GROMACS .gro file of C-alpha atoms in nm:
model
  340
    1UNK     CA    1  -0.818  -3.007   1.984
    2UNK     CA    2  -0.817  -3.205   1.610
    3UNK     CA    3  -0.707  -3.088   1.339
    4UNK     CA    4  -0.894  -2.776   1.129
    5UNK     CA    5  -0.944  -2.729   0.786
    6UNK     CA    6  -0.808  -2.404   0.589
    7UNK     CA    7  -0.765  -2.284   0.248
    8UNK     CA    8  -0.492  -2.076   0.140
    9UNK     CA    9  -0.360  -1.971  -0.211
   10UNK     CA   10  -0.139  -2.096  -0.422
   11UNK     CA   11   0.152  -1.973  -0.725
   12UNK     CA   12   0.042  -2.209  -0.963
   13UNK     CA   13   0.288  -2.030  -1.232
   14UNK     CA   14   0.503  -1.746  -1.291
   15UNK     CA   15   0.248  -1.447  -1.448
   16UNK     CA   16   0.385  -1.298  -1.805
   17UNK     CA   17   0.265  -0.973  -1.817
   18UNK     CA   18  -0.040  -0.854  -1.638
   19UNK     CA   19  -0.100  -1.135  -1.399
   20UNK     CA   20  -0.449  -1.396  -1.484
   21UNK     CA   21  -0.618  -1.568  -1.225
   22UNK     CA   22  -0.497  -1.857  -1.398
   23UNK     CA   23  -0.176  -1.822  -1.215
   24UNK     CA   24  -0.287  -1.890  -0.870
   25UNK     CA   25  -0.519  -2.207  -0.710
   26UNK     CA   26  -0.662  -2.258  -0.411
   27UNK     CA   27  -0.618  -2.528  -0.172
   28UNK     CA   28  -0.732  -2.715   0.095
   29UNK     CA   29  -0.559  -2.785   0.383
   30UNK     CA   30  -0.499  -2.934   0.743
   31UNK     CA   31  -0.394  -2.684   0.997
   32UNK     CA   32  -0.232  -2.926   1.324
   33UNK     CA   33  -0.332  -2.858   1.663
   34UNK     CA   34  -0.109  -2.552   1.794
   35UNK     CA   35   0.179  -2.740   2.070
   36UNK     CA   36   0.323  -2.600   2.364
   37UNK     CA   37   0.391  -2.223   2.355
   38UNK     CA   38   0.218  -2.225   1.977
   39UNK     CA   39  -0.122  -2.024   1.886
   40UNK     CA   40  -0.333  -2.085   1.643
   41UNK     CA   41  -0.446  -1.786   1.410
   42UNK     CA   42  -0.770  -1.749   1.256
   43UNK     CA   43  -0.740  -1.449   0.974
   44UNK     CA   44  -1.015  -1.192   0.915
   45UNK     CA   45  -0.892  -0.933   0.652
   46UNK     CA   46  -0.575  -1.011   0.439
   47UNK     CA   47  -0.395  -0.749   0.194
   48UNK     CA   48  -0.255  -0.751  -0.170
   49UNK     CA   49  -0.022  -0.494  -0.275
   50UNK     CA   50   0.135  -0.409  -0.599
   51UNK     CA   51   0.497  -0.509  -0.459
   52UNK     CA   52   0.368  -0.834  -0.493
   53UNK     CA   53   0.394  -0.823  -0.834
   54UNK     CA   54   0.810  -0.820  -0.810
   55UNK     CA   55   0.801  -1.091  -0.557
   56UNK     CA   56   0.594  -1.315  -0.854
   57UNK     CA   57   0.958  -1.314  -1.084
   58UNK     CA   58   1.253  -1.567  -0.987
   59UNK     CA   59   1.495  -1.251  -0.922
   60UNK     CA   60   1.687  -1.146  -0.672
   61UNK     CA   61   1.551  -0.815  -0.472
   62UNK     CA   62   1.503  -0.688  -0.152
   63UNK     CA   63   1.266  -0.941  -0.085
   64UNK     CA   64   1.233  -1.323  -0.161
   65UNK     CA   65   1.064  -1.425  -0.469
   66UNK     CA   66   0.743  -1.606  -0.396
   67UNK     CA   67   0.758  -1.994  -0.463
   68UNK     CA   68   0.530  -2.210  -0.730
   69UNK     CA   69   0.346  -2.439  -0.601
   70UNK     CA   70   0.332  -2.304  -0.233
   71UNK     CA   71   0.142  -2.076  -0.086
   72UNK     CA   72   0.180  -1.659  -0.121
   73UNK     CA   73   0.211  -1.447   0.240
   74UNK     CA   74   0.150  -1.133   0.278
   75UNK     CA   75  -0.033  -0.892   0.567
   76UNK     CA   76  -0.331  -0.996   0.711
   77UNK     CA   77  -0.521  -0.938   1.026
   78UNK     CA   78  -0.633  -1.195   1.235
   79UNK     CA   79  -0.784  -1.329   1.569
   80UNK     CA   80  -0.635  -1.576   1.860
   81UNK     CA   81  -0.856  -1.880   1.812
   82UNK     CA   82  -0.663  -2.137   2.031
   83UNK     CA   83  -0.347  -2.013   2.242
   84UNK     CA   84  -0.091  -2.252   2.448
   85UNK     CA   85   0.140  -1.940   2.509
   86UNK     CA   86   0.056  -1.693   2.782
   87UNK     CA   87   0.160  -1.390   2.557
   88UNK     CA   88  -0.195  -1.404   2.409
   89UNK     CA   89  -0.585  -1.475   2.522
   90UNK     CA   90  -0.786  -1.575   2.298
   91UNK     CA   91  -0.980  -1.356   2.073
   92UNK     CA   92  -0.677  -1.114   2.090
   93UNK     CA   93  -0.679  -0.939   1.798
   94UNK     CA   94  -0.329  -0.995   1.574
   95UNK     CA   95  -0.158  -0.847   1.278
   96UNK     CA   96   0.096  -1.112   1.087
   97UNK     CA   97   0.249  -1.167   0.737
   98UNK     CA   98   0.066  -1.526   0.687
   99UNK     CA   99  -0.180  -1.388   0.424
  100UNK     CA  100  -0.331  -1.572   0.167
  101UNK     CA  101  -0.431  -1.838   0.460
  102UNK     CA  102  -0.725  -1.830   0.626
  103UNK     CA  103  -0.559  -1.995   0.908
  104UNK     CA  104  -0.216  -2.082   1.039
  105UNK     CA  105  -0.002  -2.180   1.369
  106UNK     CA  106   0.234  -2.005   1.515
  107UNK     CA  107   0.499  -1.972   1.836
  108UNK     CA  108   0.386  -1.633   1.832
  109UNK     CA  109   0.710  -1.476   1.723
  110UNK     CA  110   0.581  -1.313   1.404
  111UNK     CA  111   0.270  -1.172   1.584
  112UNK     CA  112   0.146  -0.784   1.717
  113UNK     CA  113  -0.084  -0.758   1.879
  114UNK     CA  114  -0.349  -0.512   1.752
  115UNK     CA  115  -0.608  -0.267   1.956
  116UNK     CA  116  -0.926  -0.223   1.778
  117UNK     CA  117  -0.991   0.102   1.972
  118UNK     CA  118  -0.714   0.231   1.777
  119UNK     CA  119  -0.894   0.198   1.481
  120UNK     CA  120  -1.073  -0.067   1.312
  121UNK     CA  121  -0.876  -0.368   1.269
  122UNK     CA  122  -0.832  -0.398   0.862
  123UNK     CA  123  -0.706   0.005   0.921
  124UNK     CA  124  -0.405  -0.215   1.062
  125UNK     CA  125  -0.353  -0.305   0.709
  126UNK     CA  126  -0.376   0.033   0.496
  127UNK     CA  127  -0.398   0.328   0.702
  128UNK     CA  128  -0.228   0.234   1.023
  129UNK     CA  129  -0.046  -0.048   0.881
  130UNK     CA  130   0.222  -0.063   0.613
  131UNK     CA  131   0.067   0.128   0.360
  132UNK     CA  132   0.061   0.449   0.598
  133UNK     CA  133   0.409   0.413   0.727
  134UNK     CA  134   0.508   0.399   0.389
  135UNK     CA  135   0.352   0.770   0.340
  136UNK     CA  136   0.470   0.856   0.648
  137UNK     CA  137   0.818   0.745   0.616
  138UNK     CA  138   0.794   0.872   0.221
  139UNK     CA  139   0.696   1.214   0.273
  140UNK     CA  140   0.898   1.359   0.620
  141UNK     CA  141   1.144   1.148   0.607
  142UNK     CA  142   1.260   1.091   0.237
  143UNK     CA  143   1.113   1.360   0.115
  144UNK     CA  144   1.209   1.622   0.371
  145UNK     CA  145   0.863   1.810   0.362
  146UNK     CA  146   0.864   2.135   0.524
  147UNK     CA  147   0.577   2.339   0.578
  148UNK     CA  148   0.408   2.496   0.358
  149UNK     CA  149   0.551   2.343  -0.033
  150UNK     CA  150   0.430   2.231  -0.337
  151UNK     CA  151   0.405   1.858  -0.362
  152UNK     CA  152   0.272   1.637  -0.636
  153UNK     CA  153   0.117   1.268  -0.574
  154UNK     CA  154   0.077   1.005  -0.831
  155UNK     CA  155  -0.171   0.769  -0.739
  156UNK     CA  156  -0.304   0.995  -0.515
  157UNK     CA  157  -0.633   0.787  -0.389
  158UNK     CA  158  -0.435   0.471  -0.345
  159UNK     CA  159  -0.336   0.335   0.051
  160UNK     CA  160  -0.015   0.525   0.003
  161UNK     CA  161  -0.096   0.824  -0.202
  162UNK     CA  162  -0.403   0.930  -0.037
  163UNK     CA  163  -0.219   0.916   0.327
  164UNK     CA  164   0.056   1.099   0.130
  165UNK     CA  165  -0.186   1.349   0.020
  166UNK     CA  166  -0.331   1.418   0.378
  167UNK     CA  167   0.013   1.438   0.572
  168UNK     CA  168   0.094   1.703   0.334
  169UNK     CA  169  -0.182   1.904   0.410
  170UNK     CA  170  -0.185   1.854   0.731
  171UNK     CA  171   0.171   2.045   0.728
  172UNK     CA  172  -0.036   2.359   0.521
  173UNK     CA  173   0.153   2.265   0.155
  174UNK     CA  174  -0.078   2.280  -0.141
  175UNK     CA  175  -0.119   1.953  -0.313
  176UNK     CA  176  -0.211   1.815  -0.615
  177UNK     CA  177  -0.285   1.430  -0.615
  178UNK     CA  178  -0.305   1.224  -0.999
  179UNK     CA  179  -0.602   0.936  -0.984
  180UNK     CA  180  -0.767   0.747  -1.291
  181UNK     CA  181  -1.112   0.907  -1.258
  182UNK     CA  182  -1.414   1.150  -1.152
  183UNK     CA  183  -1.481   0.998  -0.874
  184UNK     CA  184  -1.125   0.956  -0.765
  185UNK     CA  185  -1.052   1.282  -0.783
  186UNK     CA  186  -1.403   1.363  -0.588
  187UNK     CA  187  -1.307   1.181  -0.309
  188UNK     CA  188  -0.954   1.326  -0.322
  189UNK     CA  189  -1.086   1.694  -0.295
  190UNK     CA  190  -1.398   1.600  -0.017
  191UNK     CA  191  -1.193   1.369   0.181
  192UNK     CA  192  -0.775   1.405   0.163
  193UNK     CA  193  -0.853   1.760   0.138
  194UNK     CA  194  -0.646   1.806  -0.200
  195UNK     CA  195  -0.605   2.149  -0.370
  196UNK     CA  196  -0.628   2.032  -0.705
  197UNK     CA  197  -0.662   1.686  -0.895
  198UNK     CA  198  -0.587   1.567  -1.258
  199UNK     CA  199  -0.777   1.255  -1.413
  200UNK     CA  200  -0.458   1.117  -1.579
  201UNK     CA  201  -0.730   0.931  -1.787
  202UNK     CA  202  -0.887   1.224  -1.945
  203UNK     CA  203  -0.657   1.495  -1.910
  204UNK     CA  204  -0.511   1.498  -2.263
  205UNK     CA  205  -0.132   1.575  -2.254
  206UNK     CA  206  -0.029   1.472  -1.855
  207UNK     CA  207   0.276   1.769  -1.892
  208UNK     CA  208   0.050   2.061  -1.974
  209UNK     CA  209  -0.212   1.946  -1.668
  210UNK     CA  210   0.041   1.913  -1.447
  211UNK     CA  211   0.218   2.252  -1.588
  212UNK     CA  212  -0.109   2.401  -1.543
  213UNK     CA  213  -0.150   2.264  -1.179
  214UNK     CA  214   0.177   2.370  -1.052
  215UNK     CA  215   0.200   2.747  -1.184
  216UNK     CA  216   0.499   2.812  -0.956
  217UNK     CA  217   0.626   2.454  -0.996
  218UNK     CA  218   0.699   2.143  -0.769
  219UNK     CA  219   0.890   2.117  -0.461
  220UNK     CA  220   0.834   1.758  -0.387
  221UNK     CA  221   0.697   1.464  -0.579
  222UNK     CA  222   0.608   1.117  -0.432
  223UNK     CA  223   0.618   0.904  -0.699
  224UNK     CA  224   0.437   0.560  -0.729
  225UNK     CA  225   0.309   0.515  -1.055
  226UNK     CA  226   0.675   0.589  -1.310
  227UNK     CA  227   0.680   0.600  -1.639
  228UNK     CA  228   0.479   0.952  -1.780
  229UNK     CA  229   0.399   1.078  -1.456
  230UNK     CA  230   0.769   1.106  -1.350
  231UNK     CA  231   0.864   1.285  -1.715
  232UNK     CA  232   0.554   1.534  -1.648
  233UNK     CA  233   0.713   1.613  -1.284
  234UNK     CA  234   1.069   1.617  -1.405
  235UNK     CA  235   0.988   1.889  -1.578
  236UNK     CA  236   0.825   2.162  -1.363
  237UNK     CA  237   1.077   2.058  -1.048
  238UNK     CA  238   1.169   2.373  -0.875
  239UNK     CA  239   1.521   2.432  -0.768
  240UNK     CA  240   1.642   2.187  -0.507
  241UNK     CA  241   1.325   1.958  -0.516
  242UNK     CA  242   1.292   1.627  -0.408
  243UNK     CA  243   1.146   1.320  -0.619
  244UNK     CA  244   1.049   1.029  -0.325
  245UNK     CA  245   0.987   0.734  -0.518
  246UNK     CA  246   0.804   0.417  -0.320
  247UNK     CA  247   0.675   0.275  -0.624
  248UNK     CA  248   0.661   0.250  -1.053
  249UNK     CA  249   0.310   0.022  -1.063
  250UNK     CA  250   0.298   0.139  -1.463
  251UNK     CA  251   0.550  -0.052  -1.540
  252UNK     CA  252   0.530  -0.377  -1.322
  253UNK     CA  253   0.384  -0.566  -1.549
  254UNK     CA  254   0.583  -0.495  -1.851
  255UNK     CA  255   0.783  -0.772  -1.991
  256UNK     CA  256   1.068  -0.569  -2.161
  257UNK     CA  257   1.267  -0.241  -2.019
  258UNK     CA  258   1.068   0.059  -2.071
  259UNK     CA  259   1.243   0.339  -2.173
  260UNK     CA  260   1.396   0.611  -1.958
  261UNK     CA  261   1.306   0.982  -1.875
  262UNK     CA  262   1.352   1.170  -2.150
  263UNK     CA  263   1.409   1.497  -1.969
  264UNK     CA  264   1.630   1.319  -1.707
  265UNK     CA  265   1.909   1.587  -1.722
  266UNK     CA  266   1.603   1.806  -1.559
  267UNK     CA  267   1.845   1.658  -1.182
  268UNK     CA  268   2.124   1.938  -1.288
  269UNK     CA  269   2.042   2.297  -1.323
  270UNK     CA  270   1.776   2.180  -1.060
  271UNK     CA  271   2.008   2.026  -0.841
  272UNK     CA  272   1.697   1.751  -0.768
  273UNK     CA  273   1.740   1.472  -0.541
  274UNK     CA  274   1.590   1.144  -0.613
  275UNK     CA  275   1.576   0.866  -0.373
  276UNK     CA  276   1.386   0.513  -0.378
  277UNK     CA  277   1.282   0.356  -0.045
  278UNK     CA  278   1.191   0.047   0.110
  279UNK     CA  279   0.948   0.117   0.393
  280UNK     CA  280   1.130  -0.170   0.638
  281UNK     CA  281   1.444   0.063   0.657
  282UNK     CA  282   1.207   0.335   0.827
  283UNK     CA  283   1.050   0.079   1.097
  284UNK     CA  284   1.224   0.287   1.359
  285UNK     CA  285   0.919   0.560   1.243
  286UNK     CA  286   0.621   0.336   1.374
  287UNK     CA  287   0.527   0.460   1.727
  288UNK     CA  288   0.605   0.820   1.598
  289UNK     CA  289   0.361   0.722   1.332
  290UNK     CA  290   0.093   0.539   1.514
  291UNK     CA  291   0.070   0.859   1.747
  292UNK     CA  292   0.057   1.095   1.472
  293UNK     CA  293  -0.230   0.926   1.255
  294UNK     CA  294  -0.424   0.879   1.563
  295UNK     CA  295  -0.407   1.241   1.659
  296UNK     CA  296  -0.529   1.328   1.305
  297UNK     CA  297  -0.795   1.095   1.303
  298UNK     CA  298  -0.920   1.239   1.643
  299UNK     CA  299  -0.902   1.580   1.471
  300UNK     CA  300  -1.072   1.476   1.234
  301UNK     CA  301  -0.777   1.537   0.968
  302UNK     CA  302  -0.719   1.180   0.824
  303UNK     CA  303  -0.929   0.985   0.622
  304UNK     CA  304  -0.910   0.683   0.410
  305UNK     CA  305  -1.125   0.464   0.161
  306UNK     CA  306  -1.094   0.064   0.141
  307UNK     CA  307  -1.189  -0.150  -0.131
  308UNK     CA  308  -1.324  -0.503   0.019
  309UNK     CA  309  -1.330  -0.846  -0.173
  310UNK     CA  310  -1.523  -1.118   0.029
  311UNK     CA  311  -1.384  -1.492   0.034
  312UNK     CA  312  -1.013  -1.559  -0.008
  313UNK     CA  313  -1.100  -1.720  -0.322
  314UNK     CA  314  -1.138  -1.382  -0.461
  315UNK     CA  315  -0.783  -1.269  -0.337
  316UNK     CA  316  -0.626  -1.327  -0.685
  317UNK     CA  317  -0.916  -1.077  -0.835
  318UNK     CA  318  -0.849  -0.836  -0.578
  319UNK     CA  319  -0.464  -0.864  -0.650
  320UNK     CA  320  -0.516  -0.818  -1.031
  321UNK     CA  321  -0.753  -0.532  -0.986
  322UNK     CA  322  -0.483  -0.289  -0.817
  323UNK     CA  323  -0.309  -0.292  -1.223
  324UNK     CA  324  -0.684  -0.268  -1.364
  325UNK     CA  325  -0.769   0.076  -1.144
  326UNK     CA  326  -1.064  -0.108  -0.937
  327UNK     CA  327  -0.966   0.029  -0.595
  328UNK     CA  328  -1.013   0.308  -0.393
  329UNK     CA  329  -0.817   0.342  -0.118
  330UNK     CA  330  -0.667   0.010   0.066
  331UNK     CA  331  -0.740  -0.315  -0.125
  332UNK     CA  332  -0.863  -0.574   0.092
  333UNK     CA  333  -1.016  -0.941   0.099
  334UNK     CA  334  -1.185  -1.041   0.396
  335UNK     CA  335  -1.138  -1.413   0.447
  336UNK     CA  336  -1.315  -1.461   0.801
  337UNK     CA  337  -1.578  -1.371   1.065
  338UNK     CA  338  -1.467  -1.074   1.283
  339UNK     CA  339  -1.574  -1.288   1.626
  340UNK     CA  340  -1.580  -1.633   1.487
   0.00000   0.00000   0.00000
């Protein structure tokens, strides 16, 4: 087999503030014939995700910083195209971290296998994938939900929030879930089942909606948007209630140190715990997880939205919309035919 072309995208510079498509390209390139014991990957769906963001400064974190002038990664799901190792056919159906490449080789090391009976496969990316462990993990574990509590969700119809959102309910707590507008907050109420939502964007003063949502106050509040949202919480935390936080996205882009919570000494007479998380420290949780959200699903007690760009030329779009508001659900780019 010759050599294939790809295309894959680029960090042409470090963003300053909210990111531009100017800081990203798109290149052509030649993807070798896969070797002994080597596959070669074509990808379908690939993901962007606000983390990104972090991974776009030259810092130190939990994480390495992405590099300019080579090419981003990420989650993406893909198919077997050519295969010299007897671990996979093709057409086997793969999840990997080789995003922002519409194809790749590999020994095979950094592949899972994927079963689209399951679910379908760009669910492996939001839902089932990373996005829902991260709920998963966030919520029972972090959080310490028990039955029956009062939990708050910022960025509730996101990939996390809205999986959030339905765990809770699933374990008969009232929820409230935060989302940027009408039809957000539809979709929250028809489909995650929600018991009450606030439009962040037209609710006036954020403390008195959430005051008014949470008569009785807050037991638990997964935090990933920061900034007001975790003032408005800090204040109407009930005694011994837990703050999860997997993510600030209001402040990612900011290119000086926002200022802290105000009401921060709220942790005291409440005796609140808050706790960040990484979701790779909770990997242990996956088959646990897997077998959970497809027991809901059957049930019909998990649902989910996705937001689809086509062409991987549109990936640094889709990336820029998550600050901008423009997805429901998962964001996704599909870069490739299903059965090509």
């Amino acid at each position: 087999m010759s050599n294939q072309k790809s295309r894959e995208i680029r960090l042409k510079r470090r963003p300053t503030g909210m990111p531009s498509e100017a800081d990203f390209e798109l290149v052509e390139t030649t993807v070798p014939a896969p070797g002994p014991g080597e596959v070669l990957v074509r990808n379908v769906y690939m993901s962007v995700d606000p983390y990104m963001r972090g991974r776009m400064v030259d810092r130190a974190s939990y994480v390495p910083p992405f590099q300019v002038g080579e090419a981003l990664s990420g989650g993406a799901v893909g198919r077997v195209a050519v295969s010299n190792n007897p671990a996979f056919k093709v057409g086997d159906y793969v999840s990997n971290f080789s995003g922002w490449k519409e194809a790749f080789v590999t020994g095979g090391g950094d592949l899972m296998k994927i079963d689209p009976k399951v679910a379908p496969i760009q669910a492996f990316l939001g839902a089932f994938g990373m996005p829902g462990l991260t709920a998963y993990a966030g919520i029972l574990k972090v959080a310490e939900l028990k039955d029956g509590e009062r939990v708050f969700v910022s960025a509730a119809s996101g990939a996390v929030g809205s999986i959030v959102c339905q765990i809770a309910k699933n374990k008969g707590c009232y929820v409230v879930g935060s989302a940027g507008s009408d039809e957000k907050c539809d979709w929250l109420k028809k489909n995650a089942r929600v018991d009450r939502t606030i439009n962040y964007k037209t609710a006036g003063d954020l403390d008195r909606a959430v005051r008014a949502a949470f008569p009785e106050g807050i037991d638990v509040y997964f935090d990933n948007v920061g900034g007001e949202h975790l003032n408005a919480a800090l204040g109407h935390m009930r005694l011994n209630g837990r703050i999860a936080v997997c993510g600030m996205i209001s402040q990612y882009n900011d290119t000086a140190p926002p200022p802290g919570p105000a009401n921060i000494i709220a942790v005291i007479p409440n005796r609140l715990t808050i706790k960040g998380f990484i979701v790779t420290d909770h990997a242990g949780l996956t088959p646990q997880f897997l077998q959970d959200m497809a027991k809901w699903r059957a049930e019909g007690r998990m649902n989910w939205e996705e937001t689809v760009y086509d062409g991987i030329e549109n990936a640094p779009k889709a990336f820029i919309g998550l600050f901008k508001g423009a997805n429901t659900g998962k964001m996704l780019v599909k870069i490739g035919p299903e059965n090509g």
